[in-house]
Amino acid sequence: MDSLVSFLVNYPAAFPWVAGLFGLAIGSFLNVVIYRLPVMMERRWQSQCQELINARPATPAPPERFDLVIPRSRCPHCGHAITALENIPLLSFLWLRGKCVACRKSISWRYPAIEFLTGVLSAWVAWHFGFNITALAGLLLTWGLIALAFIDYDHQLLPDDITLPLLWLGLLFNVAGVFVPLPAAVIGAVAGYLFLWIVYQLFKLVTGKEGMGYGDFKLLAALGAWLGWQNLPLTILLASFVGAVIGIASILFMGHDRRTAIPFGPFLCVAGWIALMWGNVLTHLYLQFARITG
């Protein structure tokens, strides 16, 4: 590790390449998180419900251990355990031509797509910030947002296991002012949560329905903790705009019912990552445009 740090200090131009390659491996792990974390949460909820109603199965059987490490990844079709050579990011998918080595059924394109996305965004963050603590923090936030976006897309769920650690990490990094001063981060966390909570309550009051979940509040609070209250308006505006465009497109071109619920978390994740990279620039441009047109 020391030799790698010394290499990157002496050759900072190599940092995006190293971050990109490391991001591919992280993307492979994120695939595990995206699939397994909701299952783990569901099993935990079922266990808690059984305890609450004092339900006990007649012949209790210890469940198979299921977490982010065990069991090994398997083919969803035939149960073939994936070997290390079959689990090399991107390369294994290309080598196997997108098929399981045992049953020859197709492997979902999402696995290499998430690996590729994580690698590209990791390299981009490294190139944008350079070899420093800001880039390390930006990589952690990027990986967390990728996991949250895909979990929410699949399950309309933003796990506290990710949103709350992200919130605390944002505050801890900003103790040293990595992105914004600590007061701006604290106000951002509070304002981010309260803004969506108020929108939720008003929407419920008017329509009698729940327009979003509490996970959205916590995610925006986490983004406020990382990026400060100054970037919250940009994040909300970008997320709302992208969400509206995709929602209209899904109705017009994909035949979705307008009453179909669309998770807001992925749009917040995309907007938060854009704000991480170019928030100050975009906010400055918006203020300049407002002065010209005002």
PDB file of C-alpha atoms in Angstrom, residues 8-286:
ATOM      1  CA  LEU A   8       0.719   7.930  -7.113  1.00  0.00           C
ATOM      2  CA  VAL A   9       2.430  10.837  -5.348  1.00  0.00           C
ATOM      3  CA  ASN A  10       5.259  10.714  -7.885  1.00  0.00           C
ATOM      4  CA  TYR A  11       2.990  10.004 -10.872  1.00  0.00           C
ATOM      5  CA  PRO A  12      -0.399  11.649 -10.158  1.00  0.00           C
ATOM      6  CA  ALA A  13      -1.447  11.226 -13.820  1.00  0.00           C
ATOM      7  CA  ALA A  14      -1.750   7.499 -13.105  1.00  0.00           C
ATOM      8  CA  PHE A  15      -4.317   8.063 -10.359  1.00  0.00           C
ATOM      9  CA  PRO A  16      -7.422   8.055 -12.632  1.00  0.00           C
ATOM     10  CA  TRP A  17      -6.276   4.784 -14.220  1.00  0.00           C
ATOM     11  CA  VAL A  18      -5.683   3.155 -10.840  1.00  0.00           C
ATOM     12  CA  ALA A  19      -9.007   4.470  -9.540  1.00  0.00           C
ATOM     13  CA  GLY A  20     -10.785   3.209 -12.652  1.00  0.00           C
ATOM     14  CA  LEU A  21      -9.341  -0.311 -12.312  1.00  0.00           C
ATOM     15  CA  PHE A  22     -10.109  -0.344  -8.600  1.00  0.00           C
ATOM     16  CA  GLY A  23     -13.595   0.944  -9.417  1.00  0.00           C
ATOM     17  CA  LEU A  24     -14.219  -2.101 -11.615  1.00  0.00           C
ATOM     18  CA  ALA A  25     -13.570  -4.350  -8.603  1.00  0.00           C
ATOM     19  CA  ILE A  26     -15.744  -2.154  -6.400  1.00  0.00           C
ATOM     20  CA  GLY A  27     -18.469  -2.374  -9.049  1.00  0.00           C
ATOM     21  CA  SER A  28     -18.374  -6.165  -8.759  1.00  0.00           C
ATOM     22  CA  PHE A  29     -18.871  -5.821  -5.002  1.00  0.00           C
ATOM     23  CA  LEU A  30     -21.676  -3.301  -5.527  1.00  0.00           C
ATOM     24  CA  ASN A  31     -23.497  -5.907  -7.618  1.00  0.00           C
ATOM     25  CA  VAL A  32     -23.480  -8.114  -4.523  1.00  0.00           C
ATOM     26  CA  VAL A  33     -24.700  -5.263  -2.314  1.00  0.00           C
ATOM     27  CA  ILE A  34     -27.484  -4.300  -4.733  1.00  0.00           C
ATOM     28  CA  TYR A  35     -28.811  -7.858  -4.883  1.00  0.00           C
ATOM     29  CA  ARG A  36     -28.207  -9.121  -1.358  1.00  0.00           C
ATOM     30  CA  LEU A  37     -28.837  -6.146   0.935  1.00  0.00           C
ATOM     31  CA  PRO A  38     -32.616  -5.991   0.236  1.00  0.00           C
ATOM     32  CA  VAL A  39     -32.845  -9.770   0.767  1.00  0.00           C
ATOM     33  CA  MET A  40     -30.947  -9.452   4.049  1.00  0.00           C
ATOM     34  CA  MET A  41     -33.287  -6.664   5.152  1.00  0.00           C
ATOM     35  CA  GLU A  42     -36.373  -8.701   4.259  1.00  0.00           C
ATOM     36  CA  ARG A  43     -35.104 -11.672   6.269  1.00  0.00           C
ATOM     37  CA  ARG A  44     -34.342  -9.387   9.194  1.00  0.00           C
ATOM     38  CA  TRP A  45     -37.857  -7.926   9.072  1.00  0.00           C
ATOM     39  CA  GLN A  46     -39.407 -11.394   8.932  1.00  0.00           C
ATOM     40  CA  SER A  47     -37.369 -12.462  11.956  1.00  0.00           C
ATOM     41  CA  GLN A  48     -38.425  -9.358  13.877  1.00  0.00           C
ATOM     42  CA  CYS A  49     -42.087  -9.943  12.991  1.00  0.00           C
ATOM     43  CA  GLN A  50     -41.848 -13.528  14.241  1.00  0.00           C
ATOM     44  CA  GLU A  51     -40.407 -12.291  17.517  1.00  0.00           C
ATOM     45  CA  LEU A  52     -43.177  -9.710  17.898  1.00  0.00           C
ATOM     46  CA  ILE A  53     -45.969 -12.242  17.462  1.00  0.00           C
ATOM     47  CA  ASN A  54     -44.060 -14.943  19.353  1.00  0.00           C
ATOM     48  CA  ALA A  55     -44.302 -17.196  16.317  1.00  0.00           C
ATOM     49  CA  ARG A  56     -42.082 -20.230  16.386  1.00  0.00           C
ATOM     50  CA  PRO A  57     -41.936 -22.828  13.587  1.00  0.00           C
ATOM     51  CA  ALA A  58     -42.759 -26.380  14.651  1.00  0.00           C
ATOM     52  CA  THR A  59     -39.365 -27.688  13.522  1.00  0.00           C
ATOM     53  CA  PRO A  60     -36.975 -24.756  13.509  1.00  0.00           C
ATOM     54  CA  ALA A  61     -34.172 -25.057  10.994  1.00  0.00           C
ATOM     55  CA  PRO A  62     -31.135 -22.778  11.090  1.00  0.00           C
ATOM     56  CA  PRO A  63     -31.218 -20.660   7.923  1.00  0.00           C
ATOM     57  CA  GLU A  64     -28.272 -20.672   5.585  1.00  0.00           C
ATOM     58  CA  ARG A  65     -25.929 -17.798   6.301  1.00  0.00           C
ATOM     59  CA  PHE A  66     -26.661 -15.036   3.829  1.00  0.00           C
ATOM     60  CA  ASP A  67     -24.750 -11.757   3.906  1.00  0.00           C
ATOM     61  CA  LEU A  68     -22.409  -9.741   1.722  1.00  0.00           C
ATOM     62  CA  VAL A  69     -19.660 -12.378   2.006  1.00  0.00           C
ATOM     63  CA  ILE A  70     -21.359 -15.782   2.256  1.00  0.00           C
ATOM     64  CA  PRO A  71     -22.514 -17.712   0.248  1.00  0.00           C
ATOM     65  CA  ARG A  72     -20.411 -17.425  -2.898  1.00  0.00           C
ATOM     66  CA  SER A  73     -22.105 -15.864  -5.903  1.00  0.00           C
ATOM     67  CA  ARG A  74     -24.098 -18.372  -7.923  1.00  0.00           C
ATOM     68  CA  CYS A  75     -25.818 -18.622 -11.268  1.00  0.00           C
ATOM     69  CA  PRO A  76     -29.498 -17.727 -10.666  1.00  0.00           C
ATOM     70  CA  HIS A  77     -30.564 -20.412 -13.157  1.00  0.00           C
ATOM     71  CA  CYS A  78     -28.622 -23.533 -12.167  1.00  0.00           C
ATOM     72  CA  GLY A  79     -26.958 -22.593  -8.864  1.00  0.00           C
ATOM     73  CA  HIS A  80     -23.406 -23.001 -10.218  1.00  0.00           C
ATOM     74  CA  ALA A  81     -20.929 -21.410  -7.804  1.00  0.00           C
ATOM     75  CA  ILE A  82     -18.997 -18.649  -9.558  1.00  0.00           C
ATOM     76  CA  THR A  83     -15.238 -19.232  -9.442  1.00  0.00           C
ATOM     77  CA  ALA A  84     -12.648 -16.479  -9.099  1.00  0.00           C
ATOM     78  CA  LEU A  85     -11.735 -16.716 -12.807  1.00  0.00           C
ATOM     79  CA  GLU A  86     -15.408 -16.354 -13.725  1.00  0.00           C
ATOM     80  CA  ASN A  87     -15.747 -13.273 -11.544  1.00  0.00           C
ATOM     81  CA  ILE A  88     -13.108 -10.933 -13.011  1.00  0.00           C
ATOM     82  CA  PRO A  89     -14.852  -7.598 -13.665  1.00  0.00           C
ATOM     83  CA  LEU A  90     -15.848  -7.144 -17.338  1.00  0.00           C
ATOM     84  CA  LEU A  91     -13.253  -9.617 -18.633  1.00  0.00           C
ATOM     85  CA  SER A  92     -15.057 -12.709 -17.370  1.00  0.00           C
ATOM     86  CA  PHE A  93     -18.333 -11.563 -18.941  1.00  0.00           C
ATOM     87  CA  LEU A  94     -16.607 -11.072 -22.287  1.00  0.00           C
ATOM     88  CA  TRP A  95     -14.678 -14.339 -22.005  1.00  0.00           C
ATOM     89  CA  LEU A  96     -17.854 -16.296 -21.176  1.00  0.00           C
ATOM     90  CA  ARG A  97     -19.748 -14.383 -23.887  1.00  0.00           C
ATOM     91  CA  GLY A  98     -22.378 -13.421 -21.348  1.00  0.00           C
ATOM     92  CA  LYS A  99     -23.354 -17.017 -20.498  1.00  0.00           C
ATOM     93  CA  CYS A 100     -23.032 -19.263 -17.458  1.00  0.00           C
ATOM     94  CA  VAL A 101     -20.212 -21.771 -17.906  1.00  0.00           C
ATOM     95  CA  ALA A 102     -22.394 -24.589 -16.537  1.00  0.00           C
ATOM     96  CA  CYS A 103     -25.893 -24.147 -17.975  1.00  0.00           C
ATOM     97  CA  ARG A 104     -25.052 -21.690 -20.812  1.00  0.00           C
ATOM     98  CA  LYS A 105     -27.963 -19.443 -19.913  1.00  0.00           C
ATOM     99  CA  SER A 106     -27.501 -15.691 -20.294  1.00  0.00           C
ATOM    100  CA  ILE A 107     -25.924 -13.599 -17.551  1.00  0.00           C
ATOM    101  CA  SER A 108     -27.704 -10.296 -16.963  1.00  0.00           C
ATOM    102  CA  TRP A 109     -26.078  -7.360 -18.733  1.00  0.00           C
ATOM    103  CA  ARG A 110     -26.496  -5.329 -15.547  1.00  0.00           C
ATOM    104  CA  TYR A 111     -23.535  -6.969 -13.839  1.00  0.00           C
ATOM    105  CA  PRO A 112     -20.879  -5.772 -16.306  1.00  0.00           C
ATOM    106  CA  ALA A 113     -22.794  -2.501 -16.827  1.00  0.00           C
ATOM    107  CA  ILE A 114     -22.569  -1.624 -13.119  1.00  0.00           C
ATOM    108  CA  GLU A 115     -18.888  -2.634 -13.058  1.00  0.00           C
ATOM    109  CA  PHE A 116     -18.196  -0.449 -16.094  1.00  0.00           C
ATOM    110  CA  LEU A 117     -20.208   2.478 -14.690  1.00  0.00           C
ATOM    111  CA  THR A 118     -18.394   2.286 -11.349  1.00  0.00           C
ATOM    112  CA  GLY A 119     -15.001   2.129 -13.066  1.00  0.00           C
ATOM    113  CA  VAL A 120     -15.730   5.117 -15.332  1.00  0.00           C
ATOM    114  CA  LEU A 121     -17.173   7.297 -12.557  1.00  0.00           C
ATOM    115  CA  SER A 122     -14.304   6.381 -10.222  1.00  0.00           C
ATOM    116  CA  ALA A 123     -11.748   7.402 -12.853  1.00  0.00           C
ATOM    117  CA  TRP A 124     -13.677  10.611 -13.492  1.00  0.00           C
ATOM    118  CA  VAL A 125     -13.727  11.529  -9.794  1.00  0.00           C
ATOM    119  CA  ALA A 126     -10.002  10.812  -9.520  1.00  0.00           C
ATOM    120  CA  TRP A 127      -9.218  12.927 -12.579  1.00  0.00           C
ATOM    121  CA  HIS A 128     -11.475  15.774 -11.399  1.00  0.00           C
ATOM    122  CA  PHE A 129     -10.127  16.100  -7.838  1.00  0.00           C
ATOM    123  CA  GLY A 130      -6.583  14.758  -8.180  1.00  0.00           C
ATOM    124  CA  PHE A 131      -4.754  12.542  -5.715  1.00  0.00           C
ATOM    125  CA  ASN A 132      -5.941  13.889  -2.352  1.00  0.00           C
ATOM    126  CA  ILE A 133      -8.435  13.331   0.472  1.00  0.00           C
ATOM    127  CA  THR A 134     -11.200  15.037  -1.532  1.00  0.00           C
ATOM    128  CA  ALA A 135     -10.942  12.378  -4.241  1.00  0.00           C
ATOM    129  CA  LEU A 136     -11.058   9.583  -1.640  1.00  0.00           C
ATOM    130  CA  ALA A 137     -14.183  11.101  -0.117  1.00  0.00           C
ATOM    131  CA  GLY A 138     -15.711  11.616  -3.560  1.00  0.00           C
ATOM    132  CA  LEU A 139     -15.095   7.969  -4.447  1.00  0.00           C
ATOM    133  CA  LEU A 140     -16.855   6.764  -1.290  1.00  0.00           C
ATOM    134  CA  LEU A 141     -19.858   8.975  -2.014  1.00  0.00           C
ATOM    135  CA  THR A 142     -19.941   7.858  -5.658  1.00  0.00           C
ATOM    136  CA  TRP A 143     -19.970   4.163  -4.739  1.00  0.00           C
ATOM    137  CA  GLY A 144     -22.692   4.713  -2.155  1.00  0.00           C
ATOM    138  CA  LEU A 145     -24.870   6.607  -4.642  1.00  0.00           C
ATOM    139  CA  ILE A 146     -24.508   3.878  -7.284  1.00  0.00           C
ATOM    140  CA  ALA A 147     -25.668   1.217  -4.823  1.00  0.00           C
ATOM    141  CA  LEU A 148     -28.580   3.343  -3.614  1.00  0.00           C
ATOM    142  CA  ALA A 149     -29.732   4.241  -7.119  1.00  0.00           C
ATOM    143  CA  PHE A 150     -30.006   0.634  -8.279  1.00  0.00           C
ATOM    144  CA  ILE A 151     -31.530  -0.672  -5.036  1.00  0.00           C
ATOM    145  CA  ASP A 152     -34.197   2.028  -5.152  1.00  0.00           C
ATOM    146  CA  TYR A 153     -34.846   1.341  -8.831  1.00  0.00           C
ATOM    147  CA  ASP A 154     -35.355  -2.367  -8.109  1.00  0.00           C
ATOM    148  CA  HIS A 155     -37.216  -2.223  -4.802  1.00  0.00           C
ATOM    149  CA  GLN A 156     -38.266   1.404  -4.168  1.00  0.00           C
ATOM    150  CA  LEU A 157     -36.128   1.191  -1.065  1.00  0.00           C
ATOM    151  CA  LEU A 158     -33.235   3.291   0.238  1.00  0.00           C
ATOM    152  CA  PRO A 159     -31.608   1.258   3.041  1.00  0.00           C
ATOM    153  CA  ASP A 160     -30.612   2.984   6.260  1.00  0.00           C
ATOM    154  CA  ASP A 161     -27.547   0.716   6.154  1.00  0.00           C
ATOM    155  CA  ILE A 162     -26.212   2.996   3.397  1.00  0.00           C
ATOM    156  CA  THR A 163     -27.937   6.385   3.779  1.00  0.00           C
ATOM    157  CA  LEU A 164     -27.127   6.881   7.463  1.00  0.00           C
ATOM    158  CA  PRO A 165     -23.408   5.964   7.217  1.00  0.00           C
ATOM    159  CA  LEU A 166     -23.184   8.314   4.227  1.00  0.00           C
ATOM    160  CA  LEU A 167     -24.717  11.110   6.293  1.00  0.00           C
ATOM    161  CA  TRP A 168     -22.237  10.636   9.152  1.00  0.00           C
ATOM    162  CA  LEU A 169     -19.299  10.268   6.752  1.00  0.00           C
ATOM    163  CA  GLY A 170     -20.242  13.544   5.075  1.00  0.00           C
ATOM    164  CA  LEU A 171     -20.247  15.344   8.418  1.00  0.00           C
ATOM    165  CA  LEU A 172     -16.953  13.723   9.458  1.00  0.00           C
ATOM    166  CA  PHE A 173     -15.175  14.684   6.232  1.00  0.00           C
ATOM    167  CA  ASN A 174     -16.459  18.224   6.563  1.00  0.00           C
ATOM    168  CA  VAL A 175     -15.118  18.532  10.102  1.00  0.00           C
ATOM    169  CA  ALA A 176     -11.918  19.188   8.169  1.00  0.00           C
ATOM    170  CA  GLY A 177     -13.794  21.213   5.539  1.00  0.00           C
ATOM    171  CA  VAL A 178     -13.108  18.715   2.736  1.00  0.00           C
ATOM    172  CA  PHE A 179     -16.069  19.991   0.690  1.00  0.00           C
ATOM    173  CA  VAL A 180     -17.727  22.709   2.776  1.00  0.00           C
ATOM    174  CA  PRO A 181     -17.309  24.149   6.283  1.00  0.00           C
ATOM    175  CA  LEU A 182     -18.903  22.041   9.016  1.00  0.00           C
ATOM    176  CA  PRO A 183     -21.723  24.543   9.800  1.00  0.00           C
ATOM    177  CA  ALA A 184     -22.806  24.453   6.142  1.00  0.00           C
ATOM    178  CA  ALA A 185     -22.762  20.638   6.247  1.00  0.00           C
ATOM    179  CA  VAL A 186     -24.862  20.454   9.430  1.00  0.00           C
ATOM    180  CA  ILE A 187     -27.392  22.966   8.079  1.00  0.00           C
ATOM    181  CA  GLY A 188     -27.411  21.046   4.782  1.00  0.00           C
ATOM    182  CA  ALA A 189     -28.233  17.777   6.539  1.00  0.00           C
ATOM    183  CA  VAL A 190     -31.071  19.328   8.534  1.00  0.00           C
ATOM    184  CA  ALA A 191     -32.437  21.350   5.610  1.00  0.00           C
ATOM    185  CA  GLY A 192     -32.250  18.390   3.220  1.00  0.00           C
ATOM    186  CA  TYR A 193     -34.309  16.189   5.522  1.00  0.00           C
ATOM    187  CA  LEU A 194     -36.827  18.876   6.460  1.00  0.00           C
ATOM    188  CA  PHE A 195     -37.435  20.046   2.879  1.00  0.00           C
ATOM    189  CA  LEU A 196     -38.559  16.638   1.586  1.00  0.00           C
ATOM    190  CA  TRP A 197     -40.399  15.904   4.841  1.00  0.00           C
ATOM    191  CA  ILE A 198     -42.451  19.082   4.377  1.00  0.00           C
ATOM    192  CA  VAL A 199     -43.118  18.239   0.710  1.00  0.00           C
ATOM    193  CA  TYR A 200     -44.211  14.754   1.790  1.00  0.00           C
ATOM    194  CA  GLN A 201     -46.600  16.108   4.433  1.00  0.00           C
ATOM    195  CA  LEU A 202     -48.133  18.694   2.069  1.00  0.00           C
ATOM    196  CA  PHE A 203     -48.609  16.114  -0.686  1.00  0.00           C
ATOM    197  CA  LYS A 204     -50.226  13.696   1.773  1.00  0.00           C
ATOM    198  CA  LEU A 205     -52.481  16.455   3.098  1.00  0.00           C
ATOM    199  CA  VAL A 206     -53.675  17.416  -0.391  1.00  0.00           C
ATOM    200  CA  THR A 207     -53.953  13.967  -2.014  1.00  0.00           C
ATOM    201  CA  GLY A 208     -54.212  11.571   0.913  1.00  0.00           C
ATOM    202  CA  LYS A 209     -51.325   9.584  -0.581  1.00  0.00           C
ATOM    203  CA  GLU A 210     -47.648   9.187   0.235  1.00  0.00           C
ATOM    204  CA  GLY A 211     -45.599  10.723  -2.571  1.00  0.00           C
ATOM    205  CA  MET A 212     -42.202   9.440  -1.392  1.00  0.00           C
ATOM    206  CA  GLY A 213     -40.557   7.454   1.345  1.00  0.00           C
ATOM    207  CA  TYR A 214     -38.512   8.447   4.378  1.00  0.00           C
ATOM    208  CA  GLY A 215     -35.430   7.067   2.675  1.00  0.00           C
ATOM    209  CA  ASP A 216     -35.575  10.005   0.255  1.00  0.00           C
ATOM    210  CA  PHE A 217     -35.448  12.417   3.202  1.00  0.00           C
ATOM    211  CA  LYS A 218     -32.384  10.665   4.604  1.00  0.00           C
ATOM    212  CA  LEU A 219     -30.654  10.569   1.220  1.00  0.00           C
ATOM    213  CA  LEU A 220     -31.099  14.310   0.673  1.00  0.00           C
ATOM    214  CA  ALA A 221     -29.933  14.890   4.255  1.00  0.00           C
ATOM    215  CA  ALA A 222     -26.802  12.867   3.445  1.00  0.00           C
ATOM    216  CA  LEU A 223     -26.183  14.911   0.287  1.00  0.00           C
ATOM    217  CA  GLY A 224     -26.619  18.084   2.330  1.00  0.00           C
ATOM    218  CA  ALA A 225     -24.056  16.790   4.836  1.00  0.00           C
ATOM    219  CA  TRP A 226     -21.548  16.190   2.023  1.00  0.00           C
ATOM    220  CA  LEU A 227     -22.178  19.195  -0.203  1.00  0.00           C
ATOM    221  CA  GLY A 228     -23.609  21.811   2.161  1.00  0.00           C
ATOM    222  CA  TRP A 229     -26.915  23.642   2.096  1.00  0.00           C
ATOM    223  CA  GLN A 230     -25.719  25.799  -0.817  1.00  0.00           C
ATOM    224  CA  ASN A 231     -25.940  22.841  -3.221  1.00  0.00           C
ATOM    225  CA  LEU A 232     -29.359  21.627  -2.085  1.00  0.00           C
ATOM    226  CA  PRO A 233     -31.401  23.859  -4.451  1.00  0.00           C
ATOM    227  CA  LEU A 234     -29.348  22.668  -7.429  1.00  0.00           C
ATOM    228  CA  THR A 235     -29.666  19.022  -6.359  1.00  0.00           C
ATOM    229  CA  ILE A 236     -33.441  19.253  -5.907  1.00  0.00           C
ATOM    230  CA  LEU A 237     -33.878  21.135  -9.184  1.00  0.00           C
ATOM    231  CA  LEU A 238     -31.799  18.632 -11.174  1.00  0.00           C
ATOM    232  CA  ALA A 239     -33.483  15.618  -9.574  1.00  0.00           C
ATOM    233  CA  SER A 240     -36.961  17.029 -10.214  1.00  0.00           C
ATOM    234  CA  PHE A 241     -36.146  17.934 -13.816  1.00  0.00           C
ATOM    235  CA  VAL A 242     -34.650  14.534 -14.658  1.00  0.00           C
ATOM    236  CA  GLY A 243     -37.486  12.767 -12.873  1.00  0.00           C
ATOM    237  CA  ALA A 244     -40.116  14.758 -14.767  1.00  0.00           C
ATOM    238  CA  VAL A 245     -38.454  14.087 -18.138  1.00  0.00           C
ATOM    239  CA  ILE A 246     -38.139  10.352 -17.508  1.00  0.00           C
ATOM    240  CA  GLY A 247     -41.658  10.143 -16.099  1.00  0.00           C
ATOM    241  CA  ILE A 248     -43.183  11.871 -19.138  1.00  0.00           C
ATOM    242  CA  ALA A 249     -41.084   9.759 -21.507  1.00  0.00           C
ATOM    243  CA  SER A 250     -42.172   6.524 -19.807  1.00  0.00           C
ATOM    244  CA  ILE A 251     -45.829   7.524 -20.230  1.00  0.00           C
ATOM    245  CA  LEU A 252     -45.500   8.649 -23.848  1.00  0.00           C
ATOM    246  CA  PHE A 253     -43.125   6.017 -25.214  1.00  0.00           C
ATOM    247  CA  MET A 254     -43.351   3.027 -22.866  1.00  0.00           C
ATOM    248  CA  GLY A 255     -47.065   3.084 -22.162  1.00  0.00           C
ATOM    249  CA  HIS A 256     -46.697   3.360 -18.383  1.00  0.00           C
ATOM    250  CA  ASP A 257     -49.715   4.467 -16.382  1.00  0.00           C
ATOM    251  CA  ARG A 258     -49.301   7.967 -14.966  1.00  0.00           C
ATOM    252  CA  ARG A 259     -50.280   6.541 -11.578  1.00  0.00           C
ATOM    253  CA  THR A 260     -47.337   4.144 -11.621  1.00  0.00           C
ATOM    254  CA  ALA A 261     -44.921   5.020  -8.831  1.00  0.00           C
ATOM    255  CA  ILE A 262     -41.438   6.050  -9.955  1.00  0.00           C
ATOM    256  CA  PRO A 263     -38.683   5.965  -7.318  1.00  0.00           C
ATOM    257  CA  PHE A 264     -37.165   9.391  -6.672  1.00  0.00           C
ATOM    258  CA  GLY A 265     -33.933   8.055  -5.180  1.00  0.00           C
ATOM    259  CA  PRO A 266     -32.108   7.372  -8.481  1.00  0.00           C
ATOM    260  CA  PHE A 267     -32.752  10.949  -9.609  1.00  0.00           C
ATOM    261  CA  LEU A 268     -31.440  12.292  -6.302  1.00  0.00           C
ATOM    262  CA  CYS A 269     -28.338  10.112  -6.694  1.00  0.00           C
ATOM    263  CA  VAL A 270     -27.650  11.393 -10.227  1.00  0.00           C
ATOM    264  CA  ALA A 271     -28.270  14.996  -9.170  1.00  0.00           C
ATOM    265  CA  GLY A 272     -26.101  14.589  -6.071  1.00  0.00           C
ATOM    266  CA  TRP A 273     -23.203  13.225  -8.107  1.00  0.00           C
ATOM    267  CA  ILE A 274     -23.467  16.107 -10.590  1.00  0.00           C
ATOM    268  CA  ALA A 275     -23.512  18.550  -7.675  1.00  0.00           C
ATOM    269  CA  LEU A 276     -20.446  16.818  -6.215  1.00  0.00           C
ATOM    270  CA  MET A 277     -18.520  17.320  -9.434  1.00  0.00           C
ATOM    271  CA  TRP A 278     -19.784  20.671 -10.733  1.00  0.00           C
ATOM    272  CA  GLY A 279     -22.142  22.064  -8.107  1.00  0.00           C
ATOM    273  CA  ASN A 280     -20.288  25.318  -7.468  1.00  0.00           C
ATOM    274  CA  VAL A 281     -19.818  25.992 -11.194  1.00  0.00           C
ATOM    275  CA  LEU A 282     -23.463  25.301 -12.049  1.00  0.00           C
ATOM    276  CA  THR A 283     -24.725  27.390  -9.137  1.00  0.00           C
ATOM    277  CA  HIS A 284     -22.482  30.289 -10.185  1.00  0.00           C
ATOM    278  CA  LEU A 285     -23.708  30.061 -13.782  1.00  0.00           C
ATOM    279  CA  TYR A 286     -27.326  29.988 -12.610  1.00  0.00           C
TER     280      TYR A 286
END
